[in-house]
């Protein structure tokens, strides 16, 4: 959903299109953040380190915001502005694939001994 919204910024020809793309982007973030926080709570309670897990989540989010702004600025300097959104959308899809692959629950083995 967020990748589609990022692509939509490139296709926006009017202010209404830009507002719609921003709303879709907001919905995507609104859907993904509670699920991510729920995963962090489960992991934090499992290893008895809730504060540390939440601190790591905050640091990772802040670093992502910093790196995203820096990389976006570099892309705009080295390439044209119009390439920033499609490349960002492709990077978002690739990272989503990595996330899904790394968080997919492994099948548990049944010990018949």
PDB file of N, CA and C in Angstrom:
ATOM      1  N   UNK A   1       0.822  -1.188   0.000  1.00  0.00           N
ATOM      2  CA  UNK A   1       0.000   0.000   0.000  1.00  0.00           C
ATOM      3  C   UNK A   1       0.871   1.259   0.000  1.00  0.00           C
ATOM      4  N   UNK A   2       1.920   1.238   0.813  1.00  0.00           N
ATOM      5  CA  UNK A   2       2.804   2.397   0.870  1.00  0.00           C
ATOM      6  C   UNK A   2       3.586   2.539  -0.432  1.00  0.00           C
ATOM      7  N   UNK A   3       4.000   1.411  -1.009  1.00  0.00           N
ATOM      8  CA  UNK A   3       4.708   1.483  -2.288  1.00  0.00           C
ATOM      9  C   UNK A   3       3.829   2.079  -3.376  1.00  0.00           C
ATOM     10  N   UNK A   4       2.555   1.688  -3.393  1.00  0.00           N
ATOM     11  CA  UNK A   4       1.623   2.267  -4.358  1.00  0.00           C
ATOM     12  C   UNK A   4       1.491   3.772  -4.139  1.00  0.00           C
ATOM     13  N   UNK A   5       1.422   4.188  -2.875  1.00  0.00           N
ATOM     14  CA  UNK A   5       1.302   5.615  -2.579  1.00  0.00           C
ATOM     15  C   UNK A   5       2.545   6.372  -3.046  1.00  0.00           C
ATOM     16  N   UNK A   6       3.715   5.777  -2.868  1.00  0.00           N
ATOM     17  CA  UNK A   6       4.941   6.446  -3.308  1.00  0.00           C
ATOM     18  C   UNK A   6       4.957   6.580  -4.829  1.00  0.00           C
ATOM     19  N   UNK A   7       4.535   5.515  -5.538  1.00  0.00           N
ATOM     20  CA  UNK A   7       4.410   5.625  -6.986  1.00  0.00           C
ATOM     21  C   UNK A   7       3.389   6.697  -7.366  1.00  0.00           C
ATOM     22  N   UNK A   8       2.324   6.811  -6.583  1.00  0.00           N
ATOM     23  CA  UNK A   8       1.272   7.779  -6.879  1.00  0.00           C
ATOM     24  C   UNK A   8       1.764   9.214  -6.804  1.00  0.00           C
ATOM     25  N   UNK A   9       2.752   9.486  -5.977  1.00  0.00           N
ATOM     26  CA  UNK A   9       3.314  10.837  -5.923  1.00  0.00           C
ATOM     27  C   UNK A   9       3.887  11.226  -7.282  1.00  0.00           C
ATOM     28  N   UNK A  10       4.501  10.262  -7.952  1.00  0.00           N
ATOM     29  CA  UNK A  10       5.068  10.515  -9.283  1.00  0.00           C
ATOM     30  C   UNK A  10       3.965  10.795 -10.300  1.00  0.00           C
ATOM     31  N   UNK A  11       2.836  10.112 -10.159  1.00  0.00           N
ATOM     32  CA  UNK A  11       1.764  10.242 -11.133  1.00  0.00           C
ATOM     33  C   UNK A  11       0.820  11.403 -10.844  1.00  0.00           C
ATOM     34  N   UNK A  12       0.970  12.047  -9.696  1.00  0.00           N
ATOM     35  CA  UNK A  12       0.038  13.115  -9.302  1.00  0.00           C
ATOM     36  C   UNK A  12       0.165  14.294 -10.261  1.00  0.00           C
ATOM     37  N   UNK A  13      -0.945  14.633 -10.888  1.00  0.00           N
ATOM     38  CA  UNK A  13      -0.963  15.765 -11.799  1.00  0.00           C
ATOM     39  C   UNK A  13      -1.702  16.970 -11.237  1.00  0.00           C
ATOM     40  N   UNK A  14      -2.510  16.730 -10.218  1.00  0.00           N
ATOM     41  CA  UNK A  14      -3.290  17.802  -9.598  1.00  0.00           C
ATOM     42  C   UNK A  14      -3.126  17.706  -8.085  1.00  0.00           C
ATOM     43  N   UNK A  15      -3.576  18.730  -7.393  1.00  0.00           N
ATOM     44  CA  UNK A  15      -3.466  18.745  -5.936  1.00  0.00           C
ATOM     45  C   UNK A  15      -4.331  17.646  -5.319  1.00  0.00           C
ATOM     46  N   UNK A  16      -5.457  17.323  -5.940  1.00  0.00           N
ATOM     47  CA  UNK A  16      -6.317  16.262  -5.420  1.00  0.00           C
ATOM     48  C   UNK A  16      -5.606  14.912  -5.465  1.00  0.00           C
ATOM     49  N   UNK A  17      -4.846  14.679  -6.541  1.00  0.00           N
ATOM     50  CA  UNK A  17      -4.076  13.438  -6.650  1.00  0.00           C
ATOM     51  C   UNK A  17      -3.007  13.362  -5.565  1.00  0.00           C
ATOM     52  N   UNK A  18      -2.373  14.476  -5.289  1.00  0.00           N
ATOM     53  CA  UNK A  18      -1.346  14.529  -4.257  1.00  0.00           C
ATOM     54  C   UNK A  18      -1.942  14.260  -2.874  1.00  0.00           C
ATOM     55  N   UNK A  19      -3.105  14.833  -2.611  1.00  0.00           N
ATOM     56  CA  UNK A  19      -3.775  14.599  -1.334  1.00  0.00           C
ATOM     57  C   UNK A  19      -4.171  13.126  -1.208  1.00  0.00           C
ATOM     58  N   UNK A  20      -4.706  12.538  -2.273  1.00  0.00           N
ATOM     59  CA  UNK A  20      -5.089  11.134  -2.244  1.00  0.00           C
ATOM     60  C   UNK A  20      -3.872  10.235  -2.000  1.00  0.00           C
ATOM     61  N   UNK A  21      -2.759  10.517  -2.665  1.00  0.00           N
ATOM     62  CA  UNK A  21      -1.541   9.724  -2.456  1.00  0.00           C
ATOM     63  C   UNK A  21      -1.058   9.844  -1.011  1.00  0.00           C
ATOM     64  N   UNK A  22      -1.168  11.032  -0.438  1.00  0.00           N
ATOM     65  CA  UNK A  22      -0.751  11.231   0.946  1.00  0.00           C
ATOM     66  C   UNK A  22      -1.659  10.478   1.912  1.00  0.00           C
ATOM     67  N   UNK A  23      -2.961  10.471   1.640  1.00  0.00           N
ATOM     68  CA  UNK A  23      -3.902   9.729   2.483  1.00  0.00           C
ATOM     69  C   UNK A  23      -3.626   8.230   2.407  1.00  0.00           C
ATOM     70  N   UNK A  24      -3.380   7.710   1.211  1.00  0.00           N
ATOM     71  CA  UNK A  24      -3.053   6.289   1.055  1.00  0.00           C
ATOM     72  C   UNK A  24      -1.759   5.963   1.786  1.00  0.00           C
ATOM     73  N   UNK A  25      -0.772   6.842   1.699  1.00  0.00           N
ATOM     74  CA  UNK A  25       0.491   6.652   2.417  1.00  0.00           C
ATOM     75  C   UNK A  25       0.241   6.607   3.922  1.00  0.00           C
ATOM     76  N   UNK A  26      -0.612   7.501   4.414  1.00  0.00           N
ATOM     77  CA  UNK A  26      -0.942   7.517   5.835  1.00  0.00           C
ATOM     78  C   UNK A  26      -1.669   6.263   6.287  1.00  0.00           C
ATOM     79  N   UNK A  27      -2.604   5.773   5.464  1.00  0.00           N
ATOM     80  CA  UNK A  27      -3.294   4.525   5.783  1.00  0.00           C
ATOM     81  C   UNK A  27      -2.314   3.355   5.858  1.00  0.00           C
ATOM     82  N   UNK A  28      -1.375   3.310   4.920  1.00  0.00           N
ATOM     83  CA  UNK A  28      -0.377   2.238   4.929  1.00  0.00           C
ATOM     84  C   UNK A  28       0.454   2.252   6.204  1.00  0.00           C
ATOM     85  N   UNK A  29       0.871   3.434   6.619  1.00  0.00           N
ATOM     86  CA  UNK A  29       1.623   3.532   7.870  1.00  0.00           C
ATOM     87  C   UNK A  29       0.765   3.207   9.072  1.00  0.00           C
ATOM     88  N   UNK A  30      -0.490   3.635   9.025  1.00  0.00           N
ATOM     89  CA  UNK A  30      -1.405   3.341  10.122  1.00  0.00           C
ATOM     90  C   UNK A  30      -1.702   1.864  10.270  1.00  0.00           C
ATOM     91  N   UNK A  31      -1.663   1.133   9.168  1.00  0.00           N
ATOM     92  CA  UNK A  31      -1.891  -0.310   9.217  1.00  0.00           C
ATOM     93  C   UNK A  31      -0.638  -1.037   9.687  1.00  0.00           C
ATOM     94  N   UNK A  32       0.526  -0.613   9.217  1.00  0.00           N
ATOM     95  CA  UNK A  32       1.749  -1.361   9.506  1.00  0.00           C
ATOM     96  C   UNK A  32       2.326  -1.105  10.903  1.00  0.00           C
ATOM     97  N   UNK A  33       2.212   0.100  11.419  1.00  0.00           N
ATOM     98  CA  UNK A  33       2.839   0.406  12.709  1.00  0.00           C
ATOM     99  C   UNK A  33       2.227  -0.363  13.879  1.00  0.00           C
ATOM    100  N   UNK A  34       0.911  -0.478  14.011  1.00  0.00           N
ATOM    101  CA  UNK A  34       0.390  -1.275  15.129  1.00  0.00           C
ATOM    102  C   UNK A  34       0.819  -2.745  15.068  1.00  0.00           C
ATOM    103  N   UNK A  35       0.861  -3.303  13.864  1.00  0.00           N
ATOM    104  CA  UNK A  35       1.306  -4.691  13.730  1.00  0.00           C
ATOM    105  C   UNK A  35       2.772  -4.834  14.128  1.00  0.00           C
ATOM    106  N   UNK A  36       3.588  -3.880  13.717  1.00  0.00           N
ATOM    107  CA  UNK A  36       5.003  -3.913  14.084  1.00  0.00           C
ATOM    108  C   UNK A  36       5.189  -3.769  15.590  1.00  0.00           C
ATOM    109  N   UNK A  37       4.438  -2.887  16.209  1.00  0.00           N
ATOM    110  CA  UNK A  37       4.528  -2.721  17.658  1.00  0.00           C
ATOM    111  C   UNK A  37       4.046  -3.967  18.392  1.00  0.00           C
ATOM    112  N   UNK A  38       3.014  -4.618  17.867  1.00  0.00           N
ATOM    113  CA  UNK A  38       2.544  -5.862  18.484  1.00  0.00           C
ATOM    114  C   UNK A  38       3.627  -6.937  18.424  1.00  0.00           C
ATOM    115  N   UNK A  39       4.334  -7.022  17.295  1.00  0.00           N
ATOM    116  CA  UNK A  39       5.435  -7.978  17.187  1.00  0.00           C
ATOM    117  C   UNK A  39       6.534  -7.649  18.190  1.00  0.00           C
ATOM    118  N   UNK A  40       6.808  -6.362  18.395  1.00  0.00           N
ATOM    119  CA  UNK A  40       7.829  -5.957  19.360  1.00  0.00           C
ATOM    120  C   UNK A  40       7.406  -6.307  20.779  1.00  0.00           C
ATOM    121  N   UNK A  41       6.135  -6.135  21.098  1.00  0.00           N
ATOM    122  CA  UNK A  41       5.644  -6.478  22.437  1.00  0.00           C
ATOM    123  C   UNK A  41       5.761  -7.983  22.682  1.00  0.00           C
ATOM    124  N   UNK A  42       5.391  -8.790  21.695  1.00  0.00           N
ATOM    125  CA  UNK A  42       5.499 -10.240  21.850  1.00  0.00           C
ATOM    126  C   UNK A  42       6.955 -10.642  22.071  1.00  0.00           C
ATOM    127  N   UNK A  43       7.847 -10.088  21.265  1.00  0.00           N
ATOM    128  CA  UNK A  43       9.262 -10.422  21.394  1.00  0.00           C
ATOM    129  C   UNK A  43       9.819  -9.924  22.729  1.00  0.00           C
ATOM    130  N   UNK A  44       9.450  -8.706  23.131  1.00  0.00           N
ATOM    131  CA  UNK A  44       9.945  -8.153  24.387  1.00  0.00           C
ATOM    132  C   UNK A  44       9.479  -8.937  25.592  1.00  0.00           C
ATOM    133  N   UNK A  45       8.228  -9.402  25.572  1.00  0.00           N
ATOM    134  CA  UNK A  45       7.744 -10.187  26.705  1.00  0.00           C
ATOM    135  C   UNK A  45       8.344 -11.588  26.708  1.00  0.00           C
ATOM    136  N   UNK A  46       8.654 -12.116  25.538  1.00  0.00           N
ATOM    137  CA  UNK A  46       9.251 -13.450  25.454  1.00  0.00           C
ATOM    138  C   UNK A  46      10.660 -13.463  26.040  1.00  0.00           C
ATOM    139  N   UNK A  47      11.436 -12.413  25.806  1.00  0.00           N
ATOM    140  CA  UNK A  47      12.820 -12.399  26.299  1.00  0.00           C
ATOM    141  C   UNK A  47      12.980 -11.560  27.567  1.00  0.00           C
ATOM    142  N   UNK A  48      11.850 -11.092  28.128  1.00  0.00           N
ATOM    143  CA  UNK A  48      11.861 -10.335  29.380  1.00  0.00           C
ATOM    144  C   UNK A  48      12.701  -9.061  29.274  1.00  0.00           C
ATOM    145  N   UNK A  49      12.603  -8.353  28.149  1.00  0.00           N
ATOM    146  CA  UNK A  49      13.373  -7.122  27.944  1.00  0.00           C
ATOM    147  C   UNK A  49      12.535  -6.122  27.150  1.00  0.00           C
ATOM    148  N   UNK A  50      11.349  -5.804  27.668  1.00  0.00           N
ATOM    149  CA  UNK A  50      10.429  -4.934  26.942  1.00  0.00           C
ATOM    150  C   UNK A  50      11.019  -3.551  26.697  1.00  0.00           C
ATOM    151  N   UNK A  51      11.652  -2.967  27.709  1.00  0.00           N
ATOM    152  CA  UNK A  51      12.232  -1.631  27.562  1.00  0.00           C
ATOM    153  C   UNK A  51      13.308  -1.589  26.495  1.00  0.00           C
ATOM    154  N   UNK A  52      14.150  -2.591  26.464  1.00  0.00           N
ATOM    155  CA  UNK A  52      15.221  -2.633  25.468  1.00  0.00           C
ATOM    156  C   UNK A  52      14.670  -2.792  24.058  1.00  0.00           C
ATOM    157  N   UNK A  53      13.666  -3.626  23.906  1.00  0.00           N
ATOM    158  CA  UNK A  53      13.067  -3.824  22.583  1.00  0.00           C
ATOM    159  C   UNK A  53      12.427  -2.528  22.092  1.00  0.00           C
ATOM    160  N   UNK A  54      11.698  -1.843  22.964  1.00  0.00           N
ATOM    161  CA  UNK A  54      11.057  -0.586  22.567  1.00  0.00           C
ATOM    162  C   UNK A  54      12.106   0.486  22.253  1.00  0.00           C
ATOM    163  N   UNK A  55      13.193   0.505  23.020  1.00  0.00           N
ATOM    164  CA  UNK A  55      14.269   1.454  22.731  1.00  0.00           C
ATOM    165  C   UNK A  55      14.900   1.164  21.377  1.00  0.00           C
ATOM    166  N   UNK A  56      15.117  -0.112  21.070  1.00  0.00           N
ATOM    167  CA  UNK A  56      15.671  -0.475  19.763  1.00  0.00           C
ATOM    168  C   UNK A  56      14.715  -0.108  18.634  1.00  0.00           C
ATOM    169  N   UNK A  57      13.421  -0.274  18.859  1.00  0.00           N
ATOM    170  CA  UNK A  57      12.441   0.120  17.845  1.00  0.00           C
ATOM    171  C   UNK A  57      12.497   1.629  17.586  1.00  0.00           C
ATOM    172  N   UNK A  58      12.618   2.405  18.652  1.00  0.00           N
ATOM    173  CA  UNK A  58      12.689   3.855  18.507  1.00  0.00           C
ATOM    174  C   UNK A  58      13.958   4.269  17.775  1.00  0.00           C
ATOM    175  N   UNK A  59      15.089   3.668  18.133  1.00  0.00           N
ATOM    176  CA  UNK A  59      16.357   3.982  17.464  1.00  0.00           C
ATOM    177  C   UNK A  59      16.288   3.609  15.989  1.00  0.00           C
ATOM    178  N   UNK A  60      15.750   2.427  15.687  1.00  0.00           N
ATOM    179  CA  UNK A  60      15.657   1.990  14.290  1.00  0.00           C
ATOM    180  C   UNK A  60      14.753   2.918  13.488  1.00  0.00           C
ATOM    181  N   UNK A  61      13.640   3.342  14.069  1.00  0.00           N
ATOM    182  CA  UNK A  61      12.736   4.251  13.366  1.00  0.00           C
ATOM    183  C   UNK A  61      13.415   5.589  13.109  1.00  0.00           C
ATOM    184  N   UNK A  62      14.110   6.106  14.108  1.00  0.00           N
ATOM    185  CA  UNK A  62      14.798   7.389  13.945  1.00  0.00           C
ATOM    186  C   UNK A  62      15.916   7.305  12.910  1.00  0.00           C
ATOM    187  N   UNK A  63      16.679   6.211  12.931  1.00  0.00           N
ATOM    188  CA  UNK A  63      17.736   6.038  11.928  1.00  0.00           C
ATOM    189  C   UNK A  63      17.154   5.909  10.527  1.00  0.00           C
ATOM    190  N   UNK A  64      16.019   5.226  10.419  1.00  0.00           N
ATOM    191  CA  UNK A  64      15.368   5.113   9.119  1.00  0.00           C
ATOM    192  C   UNK A  64      14.910   6.466   8.594  1.00  0.00           C
ATOM    193  N   UNK A  65      14.368   7.303   9.471  1.00  0.00           N
ATOM    194  CA  UNK A  65      13.945   8.648   9.058  1.00  0.00           C
ATOM    195  C   UNK A  65      15.161   9.483   8.627  1.00  0.00           C
ATOM    196  N   UNK A  66      16.258   9.356   9.354  1.00  0.00           N
ATOM    197  CA  UNK A  66      17.472  10.101   9.009  1.00  0.00           C
ATOM    198  C   UNK A  66      18.055   9.616   7.684  1.00  0.00           C
ATOM    199  N   UNK A  67      18.227   8.309   7.564  1.00  0.00           N
ATOM    200  CA  UNK A  67      18.826   7.759   6.340  1.00  0.00           C
ATOM    201  C   UNK A  67      17.930   7.992   5.125  1.00  0.00           C
ATOM    202  N   UNK A  68      16.613   7.896   5.318  1.00  0.00           N
ATOM    203  CA  UNK A  68      15.693   8.146   4.210  1.00  0.00           C
ATOM    204  C   UNK A  68      15.818   9.558   3.675  1.00  0.00           C
ATOM    205  N   UNK A  69      15.920  10.532   4.581  1.00  0.00           N
ATOM    206  CA  UNK A  69      16.068  11.922   4.146  1.00  0.00           C
ATOM    207  C   UNK A  69      17.409  12.144   3.444  1.00  0.00           C
ATOM    208  N   UNK A  70      18.472  11.557   3.986  1.00  0.00           N
ATOM    209  CA  UNK A  70      19.795  11.728   3.366  1.00  0.00           C
ATOM    210  C   UNK A  70      19.861  11.058   1.994  1.00  0.00           C
ATOM    211  N   UNK A  71      19.381   9.834   1.909  1.00  0.00           N
ATOM    212  CA  UNK A  71      19.432   9.114   0.627  1.00  0.00           C
ATOM    213  C   UNK A  71      18.517   9.790  -0.394  1.00  0.00           C
ATOM    214  N   UNK A  72      17.340  10.254   0.046  1.00  0.00           N
ATOM    215  CA  UNK A  72      16.450  10.970  -0.867  1.00  0.00           C
ATOM    216  C   UNK A  72      17.091  12.237  -1.397  1.00  0.00           C
ATOM    217  N   UNK A  73      17.778  12.970  -0.526  1.00  0.00           N
ATOM    218  CA  UNK A  73      18.483  14.176  -0.964  1.00  0.00           C
ATOM    219  C   UNK A  73      19.614  13.862  -1.932  1.00  0.00           C
ATOM    220  N   UNK A  74      20.356  12.789  -1.655  1.00  0.00           N
ATOM    221  CA  UNK A  74      21.429  12.394  -2.567  1.00  0.00           C
ATOM    222  C   UNK A  74      20.882  11.966  -3.924  1.00  0.00           C
ATOM    223  N   UNK A  75      19.774  11.229  -3.911  1.00  0.00           N
ATOM    224  CA  UNK A  75      19.171  10.816  -5.183  1.00  0.00           C
ATOM    225  C   UNK A  75      18.716  12.029  -5.975  1.00  0.00           C
ATOM    226  N   UNK A  76      18.183  13.032  -5.287  1.00  0.00           N
ATOM    227  CA  UNK A  76      17.729  14.228  -5.995  1.00  0.00           C
ATOM    228  C   UNK A  76      18.916  15.008  -6.546  1.00  0.00           C
ATOM    229  N   UNK A  77      20.070  14.967  -5.859  1.00  0.00           N
ATOM    230  CA  UNK A  77      21.250  15.664  -6.354  1.00  0.00           C
ATOM    231  C   UNK A  77      21.895  14.948  -7.537  1.00  0.00           C
ATOM    232  N   UNK A  78      22.001  13.617  -7.443  1.00  0.00           N
ATOM    233  CA  UNK A  78      22.699  12.865  -8.480  1.00  0.00           C
ATOM    234  C   UNK A  78      21.799  12.477  -9.647  1.00  0.00           C
ATOM    235  N   UNK A  79      20.525  12.287  -9.393  1.00  0.00           N
ATOM    236  CA  UNK A  79      19.569  11.951 -10.431  1.00  0.00           C
ATOM    237  C   UNK A  79      18.570  13.090 -10.529  1.00  0.00           C
ATOM    238  N   UNK A  80      17.529  12.875 -11.274  1.00  0.00           N
ATOM    239  CA  UNK A  80      16.469  13.875 -11.350  1.00  0.00           C
ATOM    240  C   UNK A  80      15.459  13.617 -10.236  1.00  0.00           C
ATOM    241  N   UNK A  81      14.757  14.648  -9.834  1.00  0.00           N
ATOM    242  CA  UNK A  81      13.766  14.532  -8.770  1.00  0.00           C
ATOM    243  C   UNK A  81      12.713  13.479  -9.103  1.00  0.00           C
ATOM    244  N   UNK A  82      12.361  13.340 -10.359  1.00  0.00           N
ATOM    245  CA  UNK A  82      11.305  12.413 -10.727  1.00  0.00           C
ATOM    246  C   UNK A  82      11.683  10.958 -10.489  1.00  0.00           C
ATOM    247  N   UNK A  83      12.981  10.645 -10.329  1.00  0.00           N
ATOM    248  CA  UNK A  83      13.395   9.267 -10.068  1.00  0.00           C
ATOM    249  C   UNK A  83      13.335   8.914  -8.584  1.00  0.00           C
ATOM    250  N   UNK A  84      13.234   9.897  -7.707  1.00  0.00           N
ATOM    251  CA  UNK A  84      13.258   9.635  -6.266  1.00  0.00           C
ATOM    252  C   UNK A  84      12.061   8.781  -5.839  1.00  0.00           C
ATOM    253  N   UNK A  85      10.885   9.051  -6.361  1.00  0.00           N
ATOM    254  CA  UNK A  85       9.695   8.317  -5.930  1.00  0.00           C
ATOM    255  C   UNK A  85       9.637   6.894  -6.469  1.00  0.00           C
ATOM    256  N   UNK A  86       9.867   6.644  -7.758  1.00  0.00           N
ATOM    257  CA  UNK A  86       9.844   5.244  -8.210  1.00  0.00           C
ATOM    258  C   UNK A  86      10.933   4.390  -7.562  1.00  0.00           C
ATOM    259  N   UNK A  87      12.126   4.947  -7.408  1.00  0.00           N
ATOM    260  CA  UNK A  87      13.201   4.184  -6.766  1.00  0.00           C
ATOM    261  C   UNK A  87      12.846   3.922  -5.300  1.00  0.00           C
ATOM    262  N   UNK A  88      12.281   4.918  -4.633  1.00  0.00           N
ATOM    263  CA  UNK A  88      11.854   4.730  -3.247  1.00  0.00           C
ATOM    264  C   UNK A  88      10.788   3.654  -3.116  1.00  0.00           C
ATOM    265  N   UNK A  89       9.857   3.611  -4.068  1.00  0.00           N
ATOM    266  CA  UNK A  89       8.809   2.590  -4.038  1.00  0.00           C
ATOM    267  C   UNK A  89       9.389   1.195  -4.253  1.00  0.00           C
ATOM    268  N   UNK A  90      10.344   1.064  -5.160  1.00  0.00           N
ATOM    269  CA  UNK A  90      10.977  -0.236  -5.402  1.00  0.00           C
ATOM    270  C   UNK A  90      11.758  -0.675  -4.163  1.00  0.00           C
ATOM    271  N   UNK A  91      12.480   0.236  -3.549  1.00  0.00           N
ATOM    272  CA  UNK A  91      13.214  -0.088  -2.321  1.00  0.00           C
ATOM    273  C   UNK A  91      12.235  -0.521  -1.224  1.00  0.00           C
ATOM    274  N   UNK A  92      11.090   0.150  -1.121  1.00  0.00           N
ATOM    275  CA  UNK A  92      10.079  -0.215  -0.124  1.00  0.00           C
ATOM    276  C   UNK A  92       9.558  -1.623  -0.375  1.00  0.00           C
ATOM    277  N   UNK A  93       9.313  -1.985  -1.641  1.00  0.00           N
ATOM    278  CA  UNK A  93       8.821  -3.331  -1.949  1.00  0.00           C
ATOM    279  C   UNK A  93       9.876  -4.387  -1.632  1.00  0.00           C
ATOM    280  N   UNK A  94      11.134  -4.110  -1.953  1.00  0.00           N
ATOM    281  CA  UNK A  94      12.212  -5.056  -1.667  1.00  0.00           C
ATOM    282  C   UNK A  94      12.355  -5.251  -0.157  1.00  0.00           C
ATOM    283  N   UNK A  95      12.342  -4.159   0.594  1.00  0.00           N
ATOM    284  CA  UNK A  95      12.474  -4.263   2.050  1.00  0.00           C
ATOM    285  C   UNK A  95      11.272  -4.969   2.667  1.00  0.00           C
ATOM    286  N   UNK A  96      10.086  -4.765   2.112  1.00  0.00           N
ATOM    287  CA  UNK A  96       8.903  -5.478   2.599  1.00  0.00           C
ATOM    288  C   UNK A  96       9.061  -6.977   2.362  1.00  0.00           C
ATOM    289  N   UNK A  97       9.600  -7.347   1.215  1.00  0.00           N
ATOM    290  CA  UNK A  97       9.856  -8.763   0.939  1.00  0.00           C
ATOM    291  C   UNK A  97      10.846  -9.363   1.921  1.00  0.00           C
ATOM    292  N   UNK A  98      11.921  -8.628   2.221  1.00  0.00           N
ATOM    293  CA  UNK A  98      12.894  -9.100   3.219  1.00  0.00           C
ATOM    294  C   UNK A  98      12.246  -9.239   4.588  1.00  0.00           C
ATOM    295  N   UNK A  99      11.398  -8.285   4.947  1.00  0.00           N
ATOM    296  CA  UNK A  99      10.715  -8.333   6.237  1.00  0.00           C
ATOM    297  C   UNK A  99       9.811  -9.551   6.329  1.00  0.00           C
ATOM    298  N   UNK A 100       9.026  -9.786   5.294  1.00  0.00           N
ATOM    299  CA  UNK A 100       8.119 -10.941   5.296  1.00  0.00           C
ATOM    300  C   UNK A 100       8.917 -12.237   5.379  1.00  0.00           C
ATOM    301  N   UNK A 101      10.005 -12.324   4.624  1.00  0.00           N
ATOM    302  CA  UNK A 101      10.813 -13.545   4.633  1.00  0.00           C
ATOM    303  C   UNK A 101      11.479 -13.773   5.992  1.00  0.00           C
ATOM    304  N   UNK A 102      11.903 -12.707   6.643  1.00  0.00           N
ATOM    305  CA  UNK A 102      12.614 -12.886   7.914  1.00  0.00           C
ATOM    306  C   UNK A 102      11.687 -13.062   9.102  1.00  0.00           C
ATOM    307  N   UNK A 103      10.425 -12.679   8.979  1.00  0.00           N
ATOM    308  CA  UNK A 103       9.503 -12.831  10.100  1.00  0.00           C
ATOM    309  C   UNK A 103       8.509 -13.958   9.899  1.00  0.00           C
ATOM    310  N   UNK A 104       8.606 -14.677   8.798  1.00  0.00           N
ATOM    311  CA  UNK A 104       7.691 -15.790   8.554  1.00  0.00           C
ATOM    312  C   UNK A 104       7.955 -16.857   9.609  1.00  0.00           C
ATOM    313  N   UNK A 105       6.903 -17.321  10.296  1.00  0.00           N
ATOM    314  CA  UNK A 105       7.130 -18.286  11.360  1.00  0.00           C
ATOM    315  C   UNK A 105       7.645 -19.607  10.817  1.00  0.00           C
ATOM    316  N   UNK A 106       8.649 -20.130  11.471  1.00  0.00           N
ATOM    317  CA  UNK A 106       9.213 -21.416  11.049  1.00  0.00           C
ATOM    318  C   UNK A 106       8.324 -22.545  11.547  1.00  0.00           C
ATOM    319  N   UNK A 107       8.257 -23.604  10.782  1.00  0.00           N
ATOM    320  CA  UNK A 107       7.482 -24.768  11.208  1.00  0.00           C
ATOM    321  C   UNK A 107       8.212 -25.446  12.368  1.00  0.00           C
ATOM    322  N   UNK A 108       7.469 -25.770  13.395  1.00  0.00           N
ATOM    323  CA  UNK A 108       8.069 -26.422  14.542  1.00  0.00           C
ATOM    324  C   UNK A 108       8.164 -27.900  14.295  1.00  0.00           C
ATOM    325  N   UNK A 109       9.291 -28.466  14.694  1.00  0.00           N
ATOM    326  CA  UNK A 109       9.464 -29.911  14.568  1.00  0.00           C
ATOM    327  C   UNK A 109       8.805 -30.615  15.750  1.00  0.00           C
ATOM    328  N   UNK A 110       8.185 -31.721  15.468  1.00  0.00           N
ATOM    329  CA  UNK A 110       7.565 -32.507  16.521  1.00  0.00           C
ATOM    330  C   UNK A 110       8.514 -33.644  16.860  1.00  0.00           C
ATOM    331  N   UNK A 111       8.887 -33.696  18.117  1.00  0.00           N
ATOM    332  CA  UNK A 111       9.799 -34.741  18.581  1.00  0.00           C
ATOM    333  C   UNK A 111       8.983 -35.955  19.002  1.00  0.00           C
ATOM    334  N   UNK A 112       9.130 -37.052  18.298  1.00  0.00           N
ATOM    335  CA  UNK A 112       8.344 -38.247  18.580  1.00  0.00           C
ATOM    336  C   UNK A 112       9.081 -39.223  19.484  1.00  0.00           C
ATOM    337  N   UNK A 113      10.130 -38.793  20.131  1.00  0.00           N
ATOM    338  CA  UNK A 113      10.889 -39.694  21.015  1.00  0.00           C
ATOM    339  C   UNK A 113      10.217 -39.876  22.342  1.00  0.00           C
TER     340      UNK A 113
END
